[in-house]
């Protein structure tokens, strides 16, 4: 366990992070907390702890932009409640944060944290690929890597544990729900998240598979990068072109929200028993309320509360033990507008 006194200054490479994109993919309402990202560049947080203990576990936390979605806001808030905001020691931890939706920026930040000598590197990767080199550098430096939120394409021997959502299962649950609706025809606007992310791959893959198997028509398939405004523009362009559609499959709640804004502007009805079926992901409270009011049809849960599991893994490793499970899959479910209750909204909404 390292003690304070390490250099906590971030280089320009680690400080490049992006702000402005509006989530187990990203999703949902605004965002908050922590360093935010600005187009093409960004910021890290680092500060010496206030007060005390000379035995502090140092962690470098690499995450996606907290402003990406309501999911990411909740995820960032959960991490800061456990590991602190970078300005003080919390629960025996001192944390540095780096945020980006770009893999190369995240990798640069990871390399800087390793150079700083953090004890643990916590990673929610923007892209599933490209991480082998930095993980090997971490291993050589004695830095333990713990994945959270998203999986990566890397040998499991390169990280200590993985606390993640099953994005493939999230997509399968939603796509199978859609199949079960037995619509007379399927003309689908597919709004994808940031390409290459685990959330995008899992949620896209399931729809692609069932669309091919069942002859569904994908009217358009474009990335809106988790962003409501971009989603609204895509849907508006389909409407303006006069193309027929009856399903919105949006890979997060924010994009579903943007899509619905375009529908409302064009006076196209949506929700239970209406012209367009609306599917979102992440279970923001406001999104579940849309289901409760039958304005949307389905929302897939993506659980952002991973900090307590990460803490348990770290405590096990610090005591010289081995985590009982290498991979911890977050429990998640899907919600149907016809069966959701106010209790569901209160218990599962983020």
Coordinates of N, CA and C in Angstrom, one line a residue, residues 176 179 206-216:
X176 N -35.8 -9.6 -27.6 CA -36.8 -10.6 -27.4 C -38.1 -10.1 -27.0
X179 N -39.7 -8.8 -30.1 CA -40.3 -9.9 -30.9 C -41.6 -10.4 -30.3
X206 N -27.8 -7.8 -30.4 CA -29.0 -8.6 -30.2 C -30.1 -8.2 -31.2
X207 N -30.2 -6.9 -31.5 CA -31.2 -6.4 -32.4 C -30.8 -6.9 -33.8
X208 N -29.6 -6.7 -34.2 CA -29.1 -7.2 -35.5 C -29.5 -8.6 -35.8
X209 N -29.2 -9.4 -34.8 CA -29.4 -10.9 -34.9 C -30.9 -11.2 -35.1
X210 N -31.8 -10.6 -34.3 CA -33.2 -10.9 -34.4 C -33.8 -10.3 -35.7
X211 N -33.3 -9.1 -36.1 CA -33.8 -8.5 -37.3 C -33.5 -9.4 -38.5
X212 N -32.3 -9.9 -38.5 CA -31.9 -10.8 -39.6 C -32.7 -12.1 -39.6
X213 N -32.9 -12.7 -38.4 CA -33.6 -13.9 -38.3 C -35.1 -13.8 -38.7
X214 N -35.7 -12.6 -38.4 CA -37.1 -12.5 -38.6 C -37.5 -11.5 -39.7
X215 N -36.5 -11.1 -40.5 CA -36.8 -10.2 -41.6 C -37.4 -8.8 -41.2
X216 N -36.9 -8.4 -40.1 CA -37.3 -7.0 -39.7 C -36.6 -6.0 -40.6

